[in-house]
Coordinates of C-alpha atoms and ligand atoms in Angstrom, one line a residue:
M1 CA -2.1 -8.4 -0.5
S2 CA 1.0 -8.9 1.8
G3 CA 3.0 -5.9 2.8
E4 CA 6.2 -7.1 1.1
R5 CA 7.8 -4.4 -1.0
L6 CA 9.0 -5.7 -4.3
V7 CA 9.9 -2.4 -5.9
D8 CA 11.5 0.5 -4.1
I9 CA 12.6 3.4 -6.2
C10 CA 14.2 6.4 -4.5
G11 CA 15.3 9.6 -6.2
L12 CA 15.7 8.0 -9.6
K13 CA 17.3 10.2 -12.3
Y14 CA 18.5 9.0 -15.6
A15 CA 20.0 10.5 -18.8
Y16 CA 20.7 8.4 -21.9
P17 CA 24.3 8.7 -23.2
V18 CA 24.9 11.4 -25.8
Y19 CA 27.1 10.5 -28.7
T20 CA 26.8 13.8 -30.7
P21 CA 29.6 16.2 -29.7
G22 CA 28.2 19.4 -28.3
M23 CA 24.8 18.0 -27.4
E24 CA 23.6 18.4 -23.8
R25 CA 22.8 15.3 -21.8
E26 CA 19.1 15.6 -20.8
N27 CA 17.6 14.0 -17.7
I28 CA 14.7 11.7 -19.0
L29 CA 13.8 10.6 -15.4
R30 CA 14.0 13.5 -13.0
G31 CA 13.8 12.4 -9.4
L32 CA 11.3 9.6 -9.3
N33 CA 10.1 7.8 -6.1
L34 CA 7.9 4.7 -6.3
Q35 CA 7.1 1.7 -4.0
I36 CA 5.1 -1.3 -5.2
K37 CA 3.9 -4.1 -2.9
K38 CA 3.6 -7.8 -3.7
G39 CA 0.3 -8.5 -5.5
E40 CA -0.3 -4.9 -6.5
F41 CA -1.5 -4.0 -10.0
V42 CA -0.1 -0.6 -10.9
S43 CA -0.8 1.1 -14.2
I44 CA 1.3 3.9 -15.8
M45 CA -0.1 6.5 -18.2
G46 CA 1.3 9.6 -19.7
P47 CA 2.0 11.4 -22.9
A48 CA 4.6 10.2 -25.5
G49 CA 8.1 10.8 -24.3
A50 CA 7.1 11.0 -20.6
G51 CA 9.7 8.3 -19.8
K52 CA 7.4 5.4 -19.2
T53 CA 9.5 2.9 -21.2
T54 CA 12.7 4.3 -19.7
L55 CA 11.3 3.6 -16.2
C56 CA 10.4 0.0 -17.2
L57 CA 14.0 -0.5 -18.4
T58 CA 15.3 0.5 -15.1
L59 CA 13.4 -2.3 -13.4
N60 CA 15.4 -5.1 -14.9
G61 CA 18.7 -3.4 -15.0
I62 CA 18.9 -2.8 -18.8
I63 CA 19.3 0.7 -17.6
P64 CA 22.0 1.4 -16.7
H65 CA 23.9 -1.9 -17.4
S66 CA 23.3 -2.2 -21.1
T67 CA 22.6 1.4 -22.0
G68 CA 25.2 3.3 -20.0
G69 CA 24.3 7.0 -19.5
K70 CA 24.0 8.9 -16.2
F71 CA 22.1 7.1 -13.5
G72 CA 21.3 8.5 -10.1
G73 CA 19.3 7.3 -7.1
D74 CA 18.4 3.7 -6.3
V75 CA 16.1 1.0 -7.8
I76 CA 15.7 -1.9 -5.4
I77 CA 14.0 -5.0 -6.8
C78 CA 13.1 -7.7 -4.3
G79 CA 15.8 -6.3 -2.0
M80 CA 18.5 -6.2 -4.7
N81 CA 19.9 -2.9 -5.8
T82 CA 19.9 -2.9 -9.6
K83 CA 23.2 -1.0 -9.7
K84 CA 25.0 -4.0 -8.0
T85 CA 23.0 -6.8 -9.6
A86 CA 23.6 -8.5 -13.0
I87 CA 20.8 -8.3 -15.6
A88 CA 20.6 -12.1 -15.6
E89 CA 19.9 -12.1 -11.9
L90 CA 17.3 -9.4 -12.2
A91 CA 15.6 -11.2 -15.2
K92 CA 14.6 -14.0 -12.7
K93 CA 12.6 -11.4 -10.8
V94 CA 11.3 -9.0 -13.5
G95 CA 9.9 -10.0 -16.8
I96 CA 9.1 -7.4 -19.4
V97 CA 6.7 -7.7 -22.4
F98 CA 7.1 -5.0 -24.9
Q99 CA 4.5 -3.5 -27.4
D100 CA 5.8 -5.1 -30.6
P101 CA 5.2 -8.9 -30.5
E102 CA 7.3 -9.4 -33.7
S103 CA 10.5 -8.2 -32.1
Q104 CA 10.2 -10.6 -29.2
L105 CA 9.7 -13.9 -31.0
F106 CA 12.4 -15.9 -32.9
S107 CA 11.8 -19.6 -32.4
M108 CA 10.4 -22.3 -34.7
T109 CA 7.3 -23.1 -32.6
A110 CA 5.4 -21.4 -29.8
A111 CA 6.4 -24.1 -27.4
D112 CA 10.1 -23.6 -28.3
E113 CA 9.7 -19.9 -27.8
V114 CA 8.4 -20.4 -24.3
A115 CA 11.1 -23.0 -23.5
F116 CA 13.9 -20.7 -24.7
G117 CA 14.4 -18.7 -21.5
L118 CA 14.1 -21.9 -19.4
E119 CA 16.9 -23.6 -21.3
N120 CA 19.1 -20.6 -20.6
L121 CA 18.3 -21.0 -16.9
G122 CA 19.3 -24.7 -17.0
V123 CA 15.8 -25.9 -15.9
P124 CA 15.6 -29.7 -16.1
R125 CA 13.7 -31.3 -19.0
E126 CA 10.7 -32.6 -17.2
E127 CA 10.2 -29.4 -15.2
M128 CA 10.7 -27.4 -18.4
R129 CA 7.9 -29.3 -20.1
E130 CA 5.5 -28.7 -17.2
R131 CA 6.3 -25.0 -17.1
V132 CA 5.9 -24.5 -20.9
C133 CA 2.5 -26.3 -20.7
A134 CA 1.3 -24.3 -17.7
A135 CA 2.4 -21.0 -19.3
L136 CA 0.7 -21.7 -22.7
Q137 CA -2.4 -22.8 -20.8
M138 CA -2.4 -19.6 -18.8
V139 CA -2.6 -17.5 -22.1
D140 CA -5.0 -19.9 -23.8
M141 CA -2.4 -21.0 -26.5
T142 CA -2.1 -24.7 -25.8
A143 CA -3.7 -25.5 -29.1
F144 CA -1.0 -23.5 -30.9
A145 CA 2.0 -25.0 -29.1
E146 CA 3.5 -26.5 -32.3
R147 CA 2.6 -23.6 -34.6
S148 CA 5.3 -21.2 -35.9
P149 CA 5.0 -17.9 -34.1
F150 CA 5.2 -16.3 -37.5
H151 CA 1.9 -17.9 -38.5
L152 CA 0.0 -16.4 -35.5
S153 CA -2.2 -13.3 -35.3
G154 CA -0.8 -10.3 -33.4
G155 CA -2.8 -11.1 -30.3
Q156 CA -1.7 -14.7 -30.4
K157 CA 2.0 -13.6 -30.8
Q158 CA 1.7 -11.3 -27.9
R159 CA 0.2 -14.1 -25.8
V160 CA 3.1 -16.3 -26.6
A161 CA 5.5 -13.5 -25.6
I162 CA 3.6 -13.2 -22.3
A163 CA 3.8 -17.0 -21.8
S164 CA 7.5 -17.0 -22.4
I165 CA 7.9 -14.5 -19.6
L166 CA 5.4 -16.4 -17.3
A167 CA 7.4 -19.6 -17.7
M168 CA 10.3 -17.9 -16.1
E169 CA 8.1 -17.4 -13.0
P170 CA 9.1 -13.7 -12.4
E171 CA 8.0 -12.0 -9.2
I172 CA 7.1 -8.9 -11.2
L173 CA 5.5 -8.7 -14.7
V174 CA 6.0 -5.5 -16.6
L175 CA 3.7 -4.9 -19.6
D176 CA 4.8 -1.9 -21.7
E177 CA 1.8 -1.1 -23.9
P178 CA 1.1 -4.8 -24.5
A179 CA -1.9 -4.2 -26.7
S180 CA -1.2 -0.9 -28.5
E181 CA -0.1 -2.5 -31.8
L182 CA -3.0 -5.0 -31.9
D183 CA -6.4 -5.0 -33.6
P184 CA -9.5 -4.9 -31.4
I185 CA -9.7 -8.7 -31.2
G186 CA -6.0 -9.0 -30.3
K187 CA -6.4 -6.3 -27.7
S188 CA -9.3 -8.1 -26.0
E189 CA -7.3 -11.4 -26.1
V190 CA -4.4 -9.8 -24.4
F191 CA -6.4 -8.0 -21.8
R192 CA -8.3 -11.2 -21.0
V193 CA -5.0 -12.8 -20.1
V194 CA -3.9 -9.8 -18.1
N195 CA -7.2 -9.9 -16.1
R196 CA -6.7 -13.6 -15.5
L197 CA -3.1 -13.1 -14.2
R198 CA -4.5 -10.5 -11.9
N199 CA -7.5 -12.5 -10.6
E200 CA -6.1 -16.1 -10.6
K201 CA -2.4 -15.6 -9.9
A202 CA -2.5 -12.3 -8.0
M203 CA 0.7 -11.4 -9.8
T204 CA 2.5 -8.1 -9.1
I205 CA 1.9 -6.3 -12.4
I206 CA 3.1 -3.0 -13.7
M207 CA 1.3 -2.0 -16.9
V208 CA 2.0 1.0 -19.2
E209 CA -1.2 1.6 -21.2
H210 CA -3.3 4.2 -22.8
E211 CA -6.6 2.2 -22.7
S212 CA -8.1 4.0 -19.7
E213 CA -11.1 1.7 -19.6
R214 CA -8.9 -1.3 -18.9
I215 CA -6.8 0.6 -16.4
A216 CA -9.9 1.6 -14.5
E217 CA -11.1 -2.0 -14.5
F218 CA -7.8 -3.7 -13.4
S219 CA -5.6 -1.3 -11.4
D220 CA -5.1 -0.9 -7.7
R221 CA -3.2 2.3 -8.4
V222 CA -2.7 4.6 -11.4
L223 CA 0.4 6.7 -11.9
I224 CA 0.5 9.6 -14.4
M225 CA 3.9 10.4 -15.7
D226 CA 5.0 13.6 -17.4
Q227 CA 8.5 14.8 -18.3
G228 CA 10.2 12.2 -16.3
R229 CA 8.2 12.6 -13.1
I230 CA 5.1 11.0 -11.5
V231 CA 2.7 13.9 -11.5
M232 CA -0.4 12.1 -10.2
E233 CA -0.8 8.9 -8.2
G234 CA -3.8 7.2 -6.6
P235 CA -6.5 4.6 -6.9
P236 CA -8.3 4.7 -10.3
G237 CA -11.6 6.0 -8.7
E238 CA -9.7 9.0 -7.4
I239 CA -7.4 9.7 -10.5
F240 CA -10.1 9.3 -13.2
N241 CA -12.4 11.7 -11.5
K242 CA -9.9 14.5 -11.9
T243 CA -10.9 14.9 -15.5
E244 CA -9.6 18.4 -16.0
Q245 CA -6.1 17.6 -14.7
L246 CA -6.0 14.4 -16.9
R247 CA -7.0 16.4 -20.0
A248 CA -4.2 18.9 -19.2
A249 CA -1.7 16.0 -18.8
G250 CA -2.8 14.6 -22.2
V251 CA -4.2 11.3 -20.8
S252 CA -7.3 9.5 -22.0
I253 CA -10.2 9.3 -19.7
P254 CA -12.6 6.4 -19.4
Q255 CA -16.0 7.1 -21.1
M256 CA -17.8 6.3 -17.8
A257 CA -15.6 8.8 -15.9
E258 CA -16.5 11.5 -18.6
L259 CA -20.2 10.7 -18.1
S260 CA -20.0 10.8 -14.4
S261 CA -18.0 14.1 -14.5
G262 CA -20.7 15.6 -16.9
L263 CA -23.4 14.5 -14.5
R264 CA -21.6 16.1 -11.5
E265 CA -21.5 19.4 -13.4
R266 CA -25.2 19.1 -13.8
G267 CA -25.8 18.8 -10.1
Y268 CA -25.4 15.1 -9.4
G269 CA -22.7 15.6 -6.8
D270 CA -22.7 12.0 -5.6
C271 CA -21.8 10.7 -9.1
N272 CA -18.3 9.3 -9.2
F273 CA -18.3 6.0 -11.1
I274 CA -15.6 5.2 -13.6
T275 CA -16.5 1.7 -14.8
L276 CA -19.7 0.3 -16.5
E277 CA -20.3 -1.9 -13.4
E278 CA -20.1 1.1 -11.0
G279 CA -22.3 3.2 -13.3
E280 CA -24.9 0.4 -13.3
N281 CA -24.9 0.3 -9.5
Y282 CA -25.2 4.0 -9.3
F283 CA -28.3 4.1 -11.6
A284 CA -29.8 1.0 -9.9
G285 CA -29.5 3.0 -6.6
K286 CA -31.4 5.9 -8.2
A287 CA -34.2 3.8 -9.7
Ligands
ATP1 N1 17.9 4.9 -26.4 C1 17.7 6.2 -26.3 N2 18.6 7.2 -26.4 C2 18.4 8.5 -26.2 N3 17.2 9.0 -25.9 C3 16.2 8.1 -25.7 C4 16.4 6.7 -25.9 N4 15.2 6.1 -25.7 C5 14.3 7.1 -25.4 N5 14.9 8.3 -25.4 C6 14.2 9.6 -25.1 O1 13.7 9.5 -23.8 C7 12.5 10.2 -23.7 C8 11.5 9.3 -23.1 O2 11.3 8.1 -23.9 P1 10.4 6.9 -23.5 O3 10.5 5.9 -24.6 O4 10.8 6.4 -22.1 O5 9.0 7.6 -23.4 P2 7.5 6.9 -23.3 O6 6.8 7.6 -22.2 O7 7.7 5.4 -23.2 O8 6.8 7.3 -24.7 P3 5.8 6.5 -25.6 O9 4.4 6.8 -25.0 O10 6.0 7.1 -26.9 O11 6.2 5.0 -25.6 C9 12.1 10.6 -25.1 O12 12.4 12.0 -25.2 C10 13.0 9.8 -26.0 O13 13.4 10.5 -27.1
MG2 MG1 7.1 3.8 -24.4

């Protein structure tokens, strides 16, 4: 991992605009600081309404450029201050995949869908074809290139949505609960792709998720958000062993972390695994 800082957020505060007379404007983000280096995989957890999606929208300038509202502090993406940079410029650096695949697809075929953003960027035909092929291959959807997105499963739709972002070759990929609306098969398909992007491409990824097992497996760092602030932050091994604090924050805990916390309470003080693989190693060491 190089030391290059791709995200540098300092004192970020944000309140959505209020259109109802007499209603108070409420700060949804309340003084947030965050730095992310190139190649890092950072996961964000937290209860509903904590401000996770709001934070994602500040990364590509949708907040404040499209939303308005009251914005304070600075969000610097690849050296560009979002306040002074157009959304179109930021979109080349930050790609966001949202939770609902339906709302992100509108083309006749999966390949057209992936090509759409590139057409807007004015990418030459030949290069466009190559980028579309590579992106569909990365998400294992080559066989469905000519299929209408509307005739795909939820997991397949979400993989096309991810491919259309990948084709733009962003520096930072943001996944806002990419699997939360999918069935178990769709979830596994999407997480397989995420794992691949992490392992094979070493992409800088920010993922909002509730699936703590996946987070424990993938992340370099976990952030817990509550009421517009980052309330816990650290490597997954450290965060997921603070089971009491996580329960209080309303965050799900990996089953392996629950098991290892239970064993610690029963006197196995050296027990601190959070994934199946780590648990296996622990018990192999005891055998
Ligand atoms: N466009 C908007 N206008 C006004 N308030 C909004 C808007 N979008 C979100 N909010 C409010 O901001 C707060 C944070 O919302 P946000 O969607 O960022 O939370 P979240 O952590 O992503 O929650 P979830 O886990 O449900 O996705 C909530 O109180 C929400 O009602
Ligand atoms: Mg959200």
